[in-house]
Short mmCIF file of C-alpha atoms in Angstrom, two decimals:
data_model
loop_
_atom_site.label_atom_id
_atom_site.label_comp_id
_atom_site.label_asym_id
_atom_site.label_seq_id
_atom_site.Cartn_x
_atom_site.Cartn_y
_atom_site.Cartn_z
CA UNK C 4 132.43 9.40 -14.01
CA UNK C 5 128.93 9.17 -12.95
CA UNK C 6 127.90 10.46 -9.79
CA UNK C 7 125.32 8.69 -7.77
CA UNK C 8 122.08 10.08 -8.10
CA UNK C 9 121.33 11.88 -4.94
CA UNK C 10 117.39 12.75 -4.82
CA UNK C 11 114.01 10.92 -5.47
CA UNK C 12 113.51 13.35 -8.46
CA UNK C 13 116.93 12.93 -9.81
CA UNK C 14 116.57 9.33 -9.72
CA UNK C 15 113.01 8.98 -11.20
CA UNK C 16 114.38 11.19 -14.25
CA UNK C 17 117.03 8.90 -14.59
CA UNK C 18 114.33 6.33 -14.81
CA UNK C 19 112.05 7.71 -17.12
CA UNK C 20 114.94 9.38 -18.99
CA UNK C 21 116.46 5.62 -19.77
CA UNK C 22 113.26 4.75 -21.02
CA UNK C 23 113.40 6.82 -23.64
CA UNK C 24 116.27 7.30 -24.64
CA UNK C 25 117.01 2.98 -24.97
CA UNK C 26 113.69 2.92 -26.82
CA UNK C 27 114.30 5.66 -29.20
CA UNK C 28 117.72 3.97 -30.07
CA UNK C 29 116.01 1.03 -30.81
CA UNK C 30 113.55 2.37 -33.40
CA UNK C 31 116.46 4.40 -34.40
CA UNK C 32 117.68 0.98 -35.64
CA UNK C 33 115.03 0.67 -38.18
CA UNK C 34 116.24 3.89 -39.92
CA UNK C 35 116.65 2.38 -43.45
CA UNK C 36 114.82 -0.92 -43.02
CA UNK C 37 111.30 -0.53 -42.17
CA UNK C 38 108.76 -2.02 -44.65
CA UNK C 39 107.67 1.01 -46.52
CA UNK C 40 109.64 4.52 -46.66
CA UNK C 41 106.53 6.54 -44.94
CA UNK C 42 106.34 4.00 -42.17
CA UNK C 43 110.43 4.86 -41.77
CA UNK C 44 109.77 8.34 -41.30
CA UNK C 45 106.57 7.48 -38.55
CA UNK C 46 108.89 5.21 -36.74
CA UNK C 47 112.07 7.93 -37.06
CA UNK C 48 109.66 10.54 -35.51
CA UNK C 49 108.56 8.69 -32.56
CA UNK C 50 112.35 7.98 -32.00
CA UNK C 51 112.88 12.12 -32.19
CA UNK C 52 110.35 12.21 -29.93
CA UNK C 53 111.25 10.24 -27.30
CA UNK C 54 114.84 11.36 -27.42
CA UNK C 55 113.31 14.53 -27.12
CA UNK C 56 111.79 13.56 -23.73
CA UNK C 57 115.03 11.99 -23.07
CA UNK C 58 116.99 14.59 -23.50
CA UNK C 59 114.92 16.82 -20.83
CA UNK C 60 114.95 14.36 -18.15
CA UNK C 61 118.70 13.28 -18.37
CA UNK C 62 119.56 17.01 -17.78
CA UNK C 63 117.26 16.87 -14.81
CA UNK C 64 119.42 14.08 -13.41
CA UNK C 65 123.07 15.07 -14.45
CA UNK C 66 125.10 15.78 -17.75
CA UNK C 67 123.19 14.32 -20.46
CA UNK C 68 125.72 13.44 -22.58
CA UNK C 69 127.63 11.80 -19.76
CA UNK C 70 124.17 10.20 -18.57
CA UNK C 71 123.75 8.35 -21.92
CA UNK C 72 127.61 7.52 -22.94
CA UNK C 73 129.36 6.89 -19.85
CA UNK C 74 127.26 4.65 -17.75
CA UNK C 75 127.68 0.86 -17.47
CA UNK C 76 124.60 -1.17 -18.45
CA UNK C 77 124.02 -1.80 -14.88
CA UNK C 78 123.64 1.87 -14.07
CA UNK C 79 120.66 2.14 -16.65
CA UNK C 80 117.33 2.56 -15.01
CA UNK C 81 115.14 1.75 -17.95
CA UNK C 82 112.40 -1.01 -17.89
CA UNK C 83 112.94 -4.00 -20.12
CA UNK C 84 110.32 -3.72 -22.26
CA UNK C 85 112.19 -0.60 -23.98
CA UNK C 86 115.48 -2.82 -24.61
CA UNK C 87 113.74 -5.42 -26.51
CA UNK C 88 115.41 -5.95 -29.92
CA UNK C 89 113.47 -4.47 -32.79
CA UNK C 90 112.60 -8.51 -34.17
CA UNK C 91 109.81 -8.31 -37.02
CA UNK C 92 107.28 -5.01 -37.81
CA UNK C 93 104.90 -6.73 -35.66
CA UNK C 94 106.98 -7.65 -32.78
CA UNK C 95 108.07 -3.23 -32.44
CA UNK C 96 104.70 -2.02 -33.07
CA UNK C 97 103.47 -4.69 -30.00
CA UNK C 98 106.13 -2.95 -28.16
CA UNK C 99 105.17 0.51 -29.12
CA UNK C 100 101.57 -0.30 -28.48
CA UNK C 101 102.46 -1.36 -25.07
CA UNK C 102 104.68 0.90 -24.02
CA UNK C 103 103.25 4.05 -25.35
CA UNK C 104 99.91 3.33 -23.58
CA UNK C 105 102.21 3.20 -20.56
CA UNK C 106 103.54 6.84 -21.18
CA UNK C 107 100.39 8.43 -22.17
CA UNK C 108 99.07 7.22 -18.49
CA UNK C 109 102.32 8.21 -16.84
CA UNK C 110 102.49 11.61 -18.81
CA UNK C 111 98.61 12.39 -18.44
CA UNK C 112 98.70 11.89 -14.80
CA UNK C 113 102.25 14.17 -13.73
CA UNK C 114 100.72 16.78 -16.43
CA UNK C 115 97.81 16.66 -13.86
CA UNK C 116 100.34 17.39 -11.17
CA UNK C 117 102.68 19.67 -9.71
CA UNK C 118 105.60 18.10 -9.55
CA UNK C 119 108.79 18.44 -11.05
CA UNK C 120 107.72 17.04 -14.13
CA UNK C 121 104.52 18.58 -15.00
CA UNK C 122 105.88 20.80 -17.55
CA UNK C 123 107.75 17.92 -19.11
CA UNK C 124 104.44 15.83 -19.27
CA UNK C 125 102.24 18.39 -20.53
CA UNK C 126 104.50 18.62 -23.47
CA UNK C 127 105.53 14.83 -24.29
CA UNK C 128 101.29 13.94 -23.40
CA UNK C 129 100.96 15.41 -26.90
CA UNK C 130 103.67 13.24 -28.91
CA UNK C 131 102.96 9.85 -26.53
CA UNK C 132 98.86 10.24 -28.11
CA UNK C 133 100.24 10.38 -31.46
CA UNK C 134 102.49 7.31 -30.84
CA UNK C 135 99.67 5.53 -29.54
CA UNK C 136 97.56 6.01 -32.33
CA UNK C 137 99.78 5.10 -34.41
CA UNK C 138 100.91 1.82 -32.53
CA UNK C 139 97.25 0.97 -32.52
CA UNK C 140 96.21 1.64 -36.45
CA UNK C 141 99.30 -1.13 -36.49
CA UNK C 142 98.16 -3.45 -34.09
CA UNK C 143 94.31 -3.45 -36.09
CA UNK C 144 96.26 -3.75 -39.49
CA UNK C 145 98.50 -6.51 -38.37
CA UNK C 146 96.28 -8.47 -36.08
CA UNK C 147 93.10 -8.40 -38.20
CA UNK C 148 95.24 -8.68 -41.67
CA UNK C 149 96.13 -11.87 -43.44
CA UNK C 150 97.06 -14.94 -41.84
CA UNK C 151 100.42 -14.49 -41.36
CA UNK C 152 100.31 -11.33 -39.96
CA UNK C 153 98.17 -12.32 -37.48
CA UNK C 154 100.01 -14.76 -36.61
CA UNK C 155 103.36 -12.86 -36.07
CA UNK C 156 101.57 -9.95 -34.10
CA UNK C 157 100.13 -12.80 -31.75
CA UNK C 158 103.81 -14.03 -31.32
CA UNK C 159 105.08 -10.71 -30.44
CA UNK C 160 101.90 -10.26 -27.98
CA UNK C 161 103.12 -13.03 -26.08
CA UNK C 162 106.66 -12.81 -25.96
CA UNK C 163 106.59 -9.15 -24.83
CA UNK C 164 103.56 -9.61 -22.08
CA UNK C 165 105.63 -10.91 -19.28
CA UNK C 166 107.83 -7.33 -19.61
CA UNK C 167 104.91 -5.35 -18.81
CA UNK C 168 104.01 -5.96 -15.23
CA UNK C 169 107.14 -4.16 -14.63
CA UNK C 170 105.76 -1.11 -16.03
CA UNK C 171 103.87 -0.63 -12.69
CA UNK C 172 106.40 -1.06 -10.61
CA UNK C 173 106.28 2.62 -8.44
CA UNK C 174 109.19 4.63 -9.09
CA UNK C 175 110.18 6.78 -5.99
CA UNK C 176 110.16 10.43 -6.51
CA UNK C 177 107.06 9.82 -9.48
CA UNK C 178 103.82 10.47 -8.05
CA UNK C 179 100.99 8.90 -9.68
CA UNK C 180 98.82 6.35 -8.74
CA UNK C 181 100.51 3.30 -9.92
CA UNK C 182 97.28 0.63 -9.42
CA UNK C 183 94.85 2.79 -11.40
CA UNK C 184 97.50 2.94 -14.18
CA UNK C 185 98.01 -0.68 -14.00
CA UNK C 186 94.18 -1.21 -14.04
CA UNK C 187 93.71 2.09 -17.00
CA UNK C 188 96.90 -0.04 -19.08
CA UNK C 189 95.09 -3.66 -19.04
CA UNK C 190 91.31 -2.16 -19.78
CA UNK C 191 92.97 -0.11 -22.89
CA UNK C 192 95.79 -3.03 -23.94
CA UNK C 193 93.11 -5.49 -24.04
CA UNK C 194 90.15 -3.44 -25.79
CA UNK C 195 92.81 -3.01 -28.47
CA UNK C 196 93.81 -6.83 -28.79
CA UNK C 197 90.51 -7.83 -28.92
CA UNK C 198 89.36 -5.19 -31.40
CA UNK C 199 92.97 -6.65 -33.85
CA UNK C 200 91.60 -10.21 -33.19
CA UNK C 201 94.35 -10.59 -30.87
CA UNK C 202 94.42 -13.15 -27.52
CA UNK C 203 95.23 -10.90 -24.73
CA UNK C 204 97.79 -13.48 -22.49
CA UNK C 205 96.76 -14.70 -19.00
CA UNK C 206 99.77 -14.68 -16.66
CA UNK C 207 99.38 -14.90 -12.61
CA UNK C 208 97.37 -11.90 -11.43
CA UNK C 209 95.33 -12.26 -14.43
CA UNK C 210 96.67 -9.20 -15.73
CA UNK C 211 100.36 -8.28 -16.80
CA UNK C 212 103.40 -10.31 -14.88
CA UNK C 213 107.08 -9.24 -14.78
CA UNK C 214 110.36 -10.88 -15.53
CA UNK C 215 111.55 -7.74 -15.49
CA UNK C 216 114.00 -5.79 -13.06
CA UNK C 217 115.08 -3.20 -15.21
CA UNK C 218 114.29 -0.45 -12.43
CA UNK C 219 116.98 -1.99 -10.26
CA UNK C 220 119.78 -2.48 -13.39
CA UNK C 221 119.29 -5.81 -14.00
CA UNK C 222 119.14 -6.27 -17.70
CA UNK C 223 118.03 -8.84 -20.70
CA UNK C 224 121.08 -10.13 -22.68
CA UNK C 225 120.48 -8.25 -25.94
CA UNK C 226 120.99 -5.16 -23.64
CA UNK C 227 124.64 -5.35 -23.32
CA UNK C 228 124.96 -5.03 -27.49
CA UNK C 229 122.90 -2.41 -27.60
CA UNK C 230 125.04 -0.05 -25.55
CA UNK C 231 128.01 -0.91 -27.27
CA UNK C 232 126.86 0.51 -30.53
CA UNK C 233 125.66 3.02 -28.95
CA UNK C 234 128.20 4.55 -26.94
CA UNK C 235 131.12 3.30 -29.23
CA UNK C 236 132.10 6.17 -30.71
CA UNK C 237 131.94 8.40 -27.46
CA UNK C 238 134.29 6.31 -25.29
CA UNK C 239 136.49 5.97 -27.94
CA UNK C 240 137.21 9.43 -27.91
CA UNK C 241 136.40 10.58 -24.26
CA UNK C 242 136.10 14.16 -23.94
CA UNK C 243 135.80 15.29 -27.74
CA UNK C 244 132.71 17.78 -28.53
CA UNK C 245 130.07 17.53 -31.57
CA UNK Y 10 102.60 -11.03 -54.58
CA UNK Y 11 101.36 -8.42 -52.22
CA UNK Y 12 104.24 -5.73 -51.50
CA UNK Y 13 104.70 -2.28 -50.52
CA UNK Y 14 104.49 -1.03 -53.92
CA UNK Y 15 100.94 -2.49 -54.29
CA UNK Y 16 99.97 0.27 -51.67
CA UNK Y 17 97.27 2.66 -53.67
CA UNK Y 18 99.22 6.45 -54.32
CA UNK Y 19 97.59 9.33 -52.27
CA UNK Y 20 97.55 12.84 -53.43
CA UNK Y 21 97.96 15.01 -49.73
CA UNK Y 22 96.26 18.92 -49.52
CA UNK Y 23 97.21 20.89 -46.45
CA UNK Y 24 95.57 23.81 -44.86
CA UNK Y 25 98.58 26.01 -43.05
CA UNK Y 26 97.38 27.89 -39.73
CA UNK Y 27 96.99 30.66 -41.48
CA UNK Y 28 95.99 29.26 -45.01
CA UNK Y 29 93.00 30.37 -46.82
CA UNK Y 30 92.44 27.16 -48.74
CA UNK Y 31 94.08 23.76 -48.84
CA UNK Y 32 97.08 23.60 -51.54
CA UNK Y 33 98.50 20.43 -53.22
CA UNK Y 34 101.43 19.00 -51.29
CA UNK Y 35 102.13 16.00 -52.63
CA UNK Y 36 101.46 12.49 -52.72
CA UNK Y 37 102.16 9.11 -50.51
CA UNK Y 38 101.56 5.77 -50.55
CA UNK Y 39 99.67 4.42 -48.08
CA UNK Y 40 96.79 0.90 -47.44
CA UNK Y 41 94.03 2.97 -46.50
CA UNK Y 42 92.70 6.73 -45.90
CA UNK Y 43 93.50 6.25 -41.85
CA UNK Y 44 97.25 5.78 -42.72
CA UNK Y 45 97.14 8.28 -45.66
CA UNK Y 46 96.11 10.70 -43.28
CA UNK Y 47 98.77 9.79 -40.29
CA UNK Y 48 101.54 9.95 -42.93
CA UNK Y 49 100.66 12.68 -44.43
CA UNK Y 50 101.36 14.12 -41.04
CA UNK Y 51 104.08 13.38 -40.76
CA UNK Y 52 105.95 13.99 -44.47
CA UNK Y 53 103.99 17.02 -44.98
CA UNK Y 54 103.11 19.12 -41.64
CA UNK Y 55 105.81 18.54 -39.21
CA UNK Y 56 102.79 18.08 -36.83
CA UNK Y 57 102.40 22.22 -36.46
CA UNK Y 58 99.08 22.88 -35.04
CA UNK Y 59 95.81 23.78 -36.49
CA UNK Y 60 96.39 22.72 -39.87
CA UNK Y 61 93.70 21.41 -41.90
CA UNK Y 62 94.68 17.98 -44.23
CA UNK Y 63 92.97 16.21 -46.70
CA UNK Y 64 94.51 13.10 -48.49
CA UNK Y 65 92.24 11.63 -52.02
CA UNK Y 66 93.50 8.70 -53.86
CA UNK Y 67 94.87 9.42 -56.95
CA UNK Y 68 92.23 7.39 -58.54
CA UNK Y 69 90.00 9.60 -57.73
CA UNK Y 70 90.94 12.66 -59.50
CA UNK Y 71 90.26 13.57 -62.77
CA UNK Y 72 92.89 15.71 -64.99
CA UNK Y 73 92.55 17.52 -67.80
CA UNK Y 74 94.28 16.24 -70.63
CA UNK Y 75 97.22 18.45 -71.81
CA UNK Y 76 96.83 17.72 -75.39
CA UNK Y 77 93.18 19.67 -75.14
CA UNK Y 78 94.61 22.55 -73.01
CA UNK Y 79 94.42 25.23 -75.51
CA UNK Y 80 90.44 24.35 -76.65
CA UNK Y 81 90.20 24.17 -73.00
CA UNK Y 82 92.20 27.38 -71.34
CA UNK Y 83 92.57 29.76 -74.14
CA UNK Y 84 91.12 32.66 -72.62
CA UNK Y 85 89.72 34.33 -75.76
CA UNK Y 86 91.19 37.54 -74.82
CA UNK Y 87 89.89 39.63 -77.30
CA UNK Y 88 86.21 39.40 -76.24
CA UNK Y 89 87.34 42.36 -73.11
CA UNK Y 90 83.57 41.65 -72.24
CA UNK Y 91 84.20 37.75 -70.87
CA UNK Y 92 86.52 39.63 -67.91
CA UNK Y 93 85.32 41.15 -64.82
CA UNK Y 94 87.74 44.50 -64.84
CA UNK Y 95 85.52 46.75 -65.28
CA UNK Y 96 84.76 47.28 -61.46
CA UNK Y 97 86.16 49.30 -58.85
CA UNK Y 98 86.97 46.82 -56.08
CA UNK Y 99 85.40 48.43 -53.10
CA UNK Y 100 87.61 49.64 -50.11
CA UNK Y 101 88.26 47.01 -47.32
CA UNK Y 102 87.16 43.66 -49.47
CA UNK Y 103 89.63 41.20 -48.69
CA UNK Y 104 91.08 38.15 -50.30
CA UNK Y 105 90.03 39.23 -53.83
#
């Protein structure tokens, strides 16, 4: 159904299209269960957001629609910090926090650029700064709150870490200059643990490490689940338009 | 017990792009001012540019009571006097 992607740009949409689009489904999933109602509608716009970006970039690599509800999970490109279940408050806004100071990087360097994606960037820079605010006004509250919550945000700090040295990984076709970002990502990450009273993890490289191979379609378990709420209803009637 | 509902109420005032002055919009719950003022974003603005918010907590603010409101608002309209209508309003003064 899908064809394979031909160029370096086509591909490195596909990338950075899967990222968003897997992560917005995932805060999609709080729709109705977050802890407060205005904290439902902060998480629902990030989601519109990034599906927003998604949206763009899957056109740039094929059919979007066909892009998001046709593929196997071994033909998605996205990075496996983006797939992780939602688990407690604390354990998505770690993930937000992490992955949004990714995107603001990413985004604030193509905007910089000329390539293909500079117009893209120079729009979605704008949201990414928002969701990084807003990931780190959580990570403060939660981190530097009561006991508890301290504890839980600490937990989801460590479980998440070894996800994000695979943020780094260079994408072909994406040109930015991956070590700065890595180097840019740790300096922010860890002024903002250490600012929530958080313990910033030590892996090898004393910075981020990777389990992850997400680039190359290898996936984490939950994965698998995801995509099969998600693209129920569209393979079970092929073909029909909405 | 600490839950969501313990969260202090906010009362939200937004300045649109082209507003003159900032108009009651509402009102949120939120922990602090910082989150007030990100929520108030986004229930109240849709994030369009160049408006101007301010979020109080409903503590703050001090109503008139409605059993006083006609001591308090009658105009006294039979002293013609107390009302400024007796001036032309000069050509080109705006927002009068």
């Amino acid at each position: 159904m899908t064809q394979p992607v031909q160029t370096d740009v086509a591909a490195a949409a596909l990338a950075l299209g899967d990222d968003a689009l897997v992560l917005s489904h995932r805060l999609g999933e709080w729709a109705g269960h977050a802890p407060v109602l205005e904290e439902e509608v902060a998480l629902a716009n990030i989601a519109l957001d990034l599906l927003g970006q998604a949206r763009v970039l899957l056109s740039t690599a094929g059919d979007e629609d066909e892009l998001a509800y046709l593929r196997e999970e071994r033909a998605f490109r996205n990075v496996q910090l983006v797939e992780q279940p939602n688990g407690d408050f604390a354990h998505t806004i770690v993930r937000q926090l992490f992955f949004s100071v990714y995107q603001q990087l990413l985004y604030g360097q193509l905007a910089d650029g000329e390539s293909e994606f500079a117009p893209l960037a120079a729009k979605a820079v704008k949201e990414v700064a928002y969701h990084q605010d807003h990931a780190r006004q959580w990570t403060l509250r939660l981190g530097d709150g009561t006991e508890e919550s301290h504890a839980r945000t600490q937990r989801a700090v460590d479980a998440l870490w070894r996800f994000t040295g695979e943020l780094f990984q260079p994408v072909p076709g994406v040109s930015v200059n991956w070590q700065e970002m890595r180097v840019s990502w740790h300096a922010t990450v860890t002024s903002v643990l250490r600012e929530a009273t958080l313990t910033v993890p030590d892996g090898p490289q004393t910075g981020a490490w990777s389990a992850g191979a997400g680039r190359q379609g290898l996936h984490t378990e939950s994965f698998g689940r995801m995509l099969a709420e998600m693209q129920h209803l569209h393979r079970s009637h092929p073909g029909a338009s909405w | 017990m600490s839950n969501s509902t313990e969260w202090p109420l906010w009362e939200v005032f937004v300045r649109s792009r082209r507003g003159l002055s900032h108009t009651h919009a509402g009102s949120l719950h939120a922990p602090d001012a910082e989150m007030a003022l990100r929520n108030a974003r986004d229930l109240y603005t849709r994030r369009s540019e160049g408006v101007s918010l301010w979020v109080v907590p409903s503590a703050a603010i001090t109503a008139s009571s409605p059993d006083e409101k006609d001591a308090f608002f009658d105009p006294a309209a039979d002293k013609p006097y107390r009302h400024p209508t007796f001036y032309d309003i000069p050509e080109g003064v705006q927002h009068l």
